[in-house]
Amino acid sequence: MTTANRTRRFIIVGLLPALALYFIFVIVPIFWSAFYGFFDWKGIGAMKFVGFDNYLETVKDPVFWRAFKNNLIIVAASIFGQVPIALVLSLVLWKTSFFHRFVRSAVFMPMVLASVVIGIIWGYIYNPQIGILNYILEQAGLSSWIRDWLGDPKVNMYSVSVPIIWANIGPYLILFVAAIQNISSEVEDAAKIDGAVGFRRLYMIIVPMIWDTIKVAIVLCISGSMKAFDLIYVMTGGGPAQSTELMATYMYNNTFNIFRYGYGSAVSTTIMIISMLLVVGSQLLMKRKT
């Protein structure tokens, strides 16, 4: 047996336990959930086969599509908020000095906090009576801007997008810093000689060299935004009047509040299909011809 074959066999054997766990705890539940979607089931007792009725009800329910629109707002906020901010910060903080490492750690810190804690903190910030945001606006003479940030349907989705962006910049920052540090110093020196500095350096050198990393970040943004749940559930619960309802909270409410497990399974499968379509579509749009 050649060295290459032994290395390949070693890699396969090493990956088998992780792949087995992934198959058992991720792949199998996905298909199991899709199977439950064909039944009218309350979680206990007999299951009644209803075919595609649950899936048809999902796509006909206007609340589901309102939740889908809200998810798209989160997706847009994540892509155009988290990725550009993380990219700019990575250009400033890519060095390995103590100060730069400290700031990177501070930016990453929200990822260490529990989502429930972040939701409670921002709920207090947005509180219309005791919230610090309205207090700052009042002290700054901007009383006309004061509002119920989580209760006003005109602004509440944009309000909840802010903590989602803030809490998830850290991983993309670390991702971009690692990618920038892998750019050859010869390329950087040649760019400086050619006068590529500032924004031109970013556009002509940095972005093309880390384009694959940016694509990965956007995929992570889409997948994370489509399954967003905990922050919204803590801050608004999907209200008022379902104005901040997301597809995940819609699925949760139908499954665990009114015990429609079959319908909730159909909703979760639909969410997965839509997420896959968005990810594939984004990759096709960003595909570069070489």
Coordinates of C-alpha atoms in Angstrom, one line a residue:
M1 CA 0.0 0.0 0.0
T2 CA 1.4 3.4 -1.0
T3 CA 1.9 6.3 1.4
A4 CA -0.9 8.2 -0.3
N5 CA -3.4 5.3 0.1
R6 CA -2.5 4.9 3.8
T7 CA -2.9 8.7 4.3
R8 CA -6.3 8.6 2.6
R9 CA -7.4 5.6 4.6
F10 CA -6.3 7.2 7.8
I11 CA -8.3 10.4 7.0
I12 CA -11.4 8.4 6.2
V13 CA -11.2 6.4 9.4
G14 CA -10.6 9.5 11.4
L15 CA -13.6 11.2 9.9
L16 CA -16.0 8.3 10.3
P17 CA -17.0 8.9 13.9
A18 CA -17.8 12.6 13.2
L19 CA -19.7 11.7 10.0
A20 CA -21.6 9.0 11.9
L21 CA -22.7 11.5 14.6
Y22 CA -23.6 14.1 12.0
F23 CA -25.7 11.6 10.1
I24 CA -27.5 10.4 13.2
F25 CA -28.1 13.8 14.8
V26 CA -28.5 16.0 11.7
I27 CA -29.4 14.1 8.5
V28 CA -31.8 11.6 10.0
P29 CA -33.8 14.2 12.0
I30 CA -34.2 16.3 8.8
F31 CA -35.8 13.4 6.9
W32 CA -37.7 12.4 10.0
S33 CA -39.2 15.9 10.3
A34 CA -40.1 15.9 6.6
F35 CA -41.9 12.5 7.2
Y36 CA -43.9 13.9 10.2
G37 CA -45.0 16.8 7.9
F38 CA -47.3 14.3 6.1
F39 CA -49.3 13.7 9.2
D40 CA -51.8 15.4 11.5
W41 CA -50.2 14.8 14.9
K42 CA -50.4 16.5 18.3
G43 CA -47.1 14.9 19.6
I44 CA -48.9 12.1 21.3
G45 CA -51.5 9.6 20.3
A46 CA -52.3 8.4 16.8
M47 CA -51.0 10.1 13.6
K48 CA -53.4 10.7 10.8
F49 CA -51.9 10.8 7.3
V50 CA -52.9 14.0 5.4
G51 CA -50.5 13.9 2.5
F52 CA -49.2 17.3 1.4
D53 CA -52.0 19.2 3.3
N54 CA -49.6 20.6 5.9
Y55 CA -47.1 21.8 3.3
L56 CA -49.9 23.4 1.2
E57 CA -51.2 25.1 4.4
T58 CA -47.8 26.5 5.0
V59 CA -47.4 28.1 1.6
K60 CA -50.9 29.5 1.8
D61 CA -50.6 31.0 5.2
P62 CA -50.0 34.8 5.0
V63 CA -48.4 34.8 8.5
F64 CA -45.7 32.4 7.2
W65 CA -44.9 34.7 4.3
R66 CA -44.9 37.7 6.7
A67 CA -42.4 35.8 8.8
F68 CA -40.4 35.0 5.6
K69 CA -40.3 38.7 4.7
N70 CA -39.0 39.5 8.2
N71 CA -36.4 36.8 7.8
L72 CA -35.2 38.5 4.6
I73 CA -34.8 41.7 6.5
I74 CA -32.6 39.9 9.0
V75 CA -30.6 38.3 6.1
A76 CA -30.1 41.7 4.4
A77 CA -29.1 43.3 7.7
S78 CA -26.6 40.5 8.4
I79 CA -25.0 40.5 4.9
F80 CA -24.8 44.3 4.6
G81 CA -24.1 44.8 8.3
Q82 CA -22.0 42.0 9.7
V83 CA -19.8 41.3 6.6
P84 CA -18.8 44.9 5.8
I85 CA -18.2 45.9 9.4
A86 CA -16.2 42.7 10.1
L87 CA -14.2 43.3 6.9
V88 CA -13.3 46.9 7.8
L89 CA -12.4 46.0 11.3
S90 CA -10.2 43.1 10.0
L91 CA -8.2 45.6 7.9
V92 CA -7.6 47.7 11.1
L93 CA -7.0 44.8 13.5
W94 CA -5.1 42.2 11.5
K95 CA -1.8 42.9 13.2
T96 CA -0.7 40.7 16.1
S97 CA 0.1 43.4 18.7
F98 CA -1.5 43.1 22.2
F99 CA -3.8 46.1 21.5
H100 CA -5.1 44.5 18.3
R101 CA -5.7 41.2 20.0
F102 CA -7.5 42.8 22.9
V103 CA -9.9 44.7 20.5
R104 CA -10.5 41.5 18.5
S105 CA -11.4 39.7 21.7
A106 CA -13.7 42.5 22.8
V107 CA -15.5 42.4 19.4
F108 CA -15.8 38.6 19.7
M109 CA -17.1 38.8 23.3
P110 CA -20.8 39.0 22.4
M111 CA -20.5 35.4 21.0
V112 CA -19.6 34.2 24.4
L113 CA -22.7 35.6 26.0
A114 CA -25.9 33.6 26.0
S115 CA -28.5 34.8 23.4
V116 CA -31.0 35.2 26.3
V117 CA -28.7 37.6 28.1
I118 CA -28.1 39.7 24.9
G119 CA -31.9 39.8 24.3
I120 CA -32.6 41.0 27.8
I121 CA -29.8 43.6 27.6
W122 CA -31.1 45.0 24.4
G123 CA -34.7 44.8 25.6
Y124 CA -33.8 47.2 28.4
I125 CA -31.9 49.4 26.0
Y126 CA -35.0 49.7 23.8
N127 CA -37.5 50.0 26.7
P128 CA -39.7 53.0 26.0
Q129 CA -39.9 54.1 29.7
I130 CA -36.5 53.3 31.2
G131 CA -34.4 52.5 28.1
I132 CA -31.1 54.2 27.7
L133 CA -31.7 54.8 24.0
N134 CA -34.7 57.0 24.4
Y135 CA -32.9 58.8 27.4
I136 CA -29.9 59.6 25.1
L137 CA -32.2 60.9 22.4
E138 CA -34.1 63.1 24.9
Q139 CA -30.9 64.5 26.4
A140 CA -29.6 65.2 22.8
G141 CA -32.7 67.2 22.0
L142 CA -34.1 64.6 19.6
S143 CA -37.4 63.9 21.4
S144 CA -39.2 63.6 18.1
W145 CA -37.2 60.4 17.5
I146 CA -38.3 58.8 20.8
R147 CA -40.6 55.8 20.2
D148 CA -41.4 52.3 21.3
W149 CA -38.6 50.6 19.3
L150 CA -39.9 47.1 19.8
G151 CA -43.6 47.9 19.8
D152 CA -43.8 50.0 16.7
P153 CA -44.3 47.8 13.6
K154 CA -42.7 50.4 11.4
V155 CA -39.3 50.1 13.1
N156 CA -39.3 47.0 15.3
M157 CA -37.8 44.7 12.7
Y158 CA -34.9 47.1 12.1
S159 CA -34.5 47.5 15.8
V160 CA -34.1 43.8 16.5
S161 CA -31.7 43.6 13.5
V162 CA -29.2 45.8 15.4
P163 CA -28.4 43.4 18.3
I164 CA -28.3 40.5 15.8
I165 CA -25.6 42.4 13.8
W166 CA -23.7 43.4 17.0
A167 CA -23.8 39.9 18.5
N168 CA -22.4 38.2 15.4
I169 CA -19.6 40.4 14.0
G170 CA -16.9 38.5 16.0
P171 CA -16.8 35.2 14.0
Y172 CA -16.6 37.0 10.7
L173 CA -13.9 39.3 12.0
I174 CA -11.7 36.4 13.0
L175 CA -12.4 34.7 9.7
F176 CA -11.4 37.8 7.7
V177 CA -8.3 38.5 9.9
A178 CA -7.1 34.9 9.3
A179 CA -7.7 35.3 5.5
I180 CA -5.8 38.7 5.3
Q181 CA -2.9 37.3 7.3
N182 CA -2.5 34.6 4.7
I183 CA -2.1 37.1 1.8
S184 CA 1.5 36.9 0.6
S185 CA 3.7 39.8 1.7
E186 CA 5.0 39.9 -1.9
V187 CA 1.6 40.7 -3.1
E188 CA 1.2 43.5 -0.5
D189 CA 4.6 45.0 -1.5
A190 CA 3.8 44.9 -5.2
A191 CA 0.5 46.6 -4.4
K192 CA 2.2 49.4 -2.5
I193 CA 4.7 49.9 -5.4
D194 CA 1.8 50.2 -7.8
G195 CA 0.1 52.8 -5.5
A196 CA -2.8 50.6 -4.3
V197 CA -3.5 52.1 -0.9
G198 CA -6.6 52.8 1.1
F199 CA -9.9 51.9 -0.6
R200 CA -8.1 51.0 -3.8
R201 CA -6.0 48.4 -1.9
L202 CA -9.2 47.0 -0.4
Y203 CA -11.0 46.8 -3.8
M204 CA -8.1 45.7 -6.0
I205 CA -6.1 43.4 -3.6
I206 CA -7.9 42.4 -0.4
V207 CA -11.3 41.5 -1.7
P208 CA -10.2 39.5 -4.7
M209 CA -7.7 37.6 -2.5
I210 CA -10.2 36.7 0.2
W211 CA -13.2 36.4 -2.1
D212 CA -13.8 32.7 -1.2
T213 CA -13.8 33.6 2.5
I214 CA -16.3 36.3 1.8
K215 CA -18.5 33.8 0.1
V216 CA -18.3 31.5 3.0
A217 CA -19.2 34.4 5.4
I218 CA -22.3 35.2 3.3
V219 CA -23.4 31.6 3.3
L220 CA -23.1 31.6 7.1
C221 CA -25.0 34.9 7.3
I222 CA -27.9 33.5 5.3
S223 CA -28.1 30.2 7.1
G224 CA -27.8 31.8 10.5
S225 CA -30.4 34.5 9.7
M226 CA -32.9 31.9 8.3
K227 CA -32.8 30.0 11.6
A228 CA -32.8 33.1 13.8
F229 CA -35.0 32.5 16.8
D230 CA -33.6 33.1 20.3
L231 CA -33.0 36.9 20.3
I232 CA -36.4 37.6 18.7
Y233 CA -38.2 35.2 21.1
V234 CA -36.6 36.9 24.1
M235 CA -37.1 40.5 22.9
T236 CA -40.5 40.4 21.3
G237 CA -41.8 36.8 21.1
G238 CA -42.8 37.6 17.5
G239 CA -45.1 40.4 18.5
P240 CA -46.8 42.7 18.6
A241 CA -49.5 41.3 16.3
Q242 CA -46.8 39.0 14.7
S243 CA -45.0 42.1 13.3
T244 CA -41.6 40.5 14.3
E245 CA -42.6 36.9 13.6
L246 CA -39.8 34.9 12.0
M247 CA -40.2 31.5 10.4
A248 CA -38.5 29.8 13.3
T249 CA -40.8 31.5 15.9
Y250 CA -43.8 30.7 13.6
M251 CA -42.7 27.0 13.6
Y252 CA -42.1 27.0 17.4
N253 CA -45.5 28.5 18.2
N254 CA -47.4 26.1 16.0
T255 CA -45.4 23.1 17.3
F256 CA -45.1 23.7 21.0
N257 CA -47.8 26.2 21.8
I258 CA -50.8 24.8 19.9
F259 CA -49.3 21.3 19.6
R260 CA -49.5 20.9 15.8
Y261 CA -46.3 18.8 15.5
G262 CA -47.1 17.6 12.0
Y263 CA -47.7 21.1 10.8
G264 CA -44.6 22.4 12.6
S265 CA -42.5 19.7 11.0
A266 CA -43.8 20.8 7.6
V267 CA -42.9 24.4 8.4
S268 CA -39.4 23.4 9.5
T269 CA -38.8 21.4 6.3
T270 CA -40.1 24.3 4.2
I271 CA -37.6 26.6 6.0
M272 CA -34.8 24.3 5.2
I273 CA -35.7 24.2 1.5
I274 CA -36.0 28.0 1.3
S275 CA -32.7 28.4 3.1
M276 CA -31.0 26.0 0.6
L277 CA -32.4 27.9 -2.3
L278 CA -31.2 31.2 -0.9
V279 CA -27.7 29.8 -0.3
V280 CA -27.4 28.3 -3.8
G281 CA -28.8 31.5 -5.3
S282 CA -26.3 33.6 -3.5
Q283 CA -23.4 31.4 -4.6
L284 CA -24.5 31.6 -8.2
L285 CA -24.8 35.4 -8.0
M286 CA -21.3 35.6 -6.5
K287 CA -19.7 33.1 -8.9
R288 CA -16.7 34.7 -10.5
K289 CA -15.5 33.7 -14.0
T290 CA -11.9 32.7 -13.9

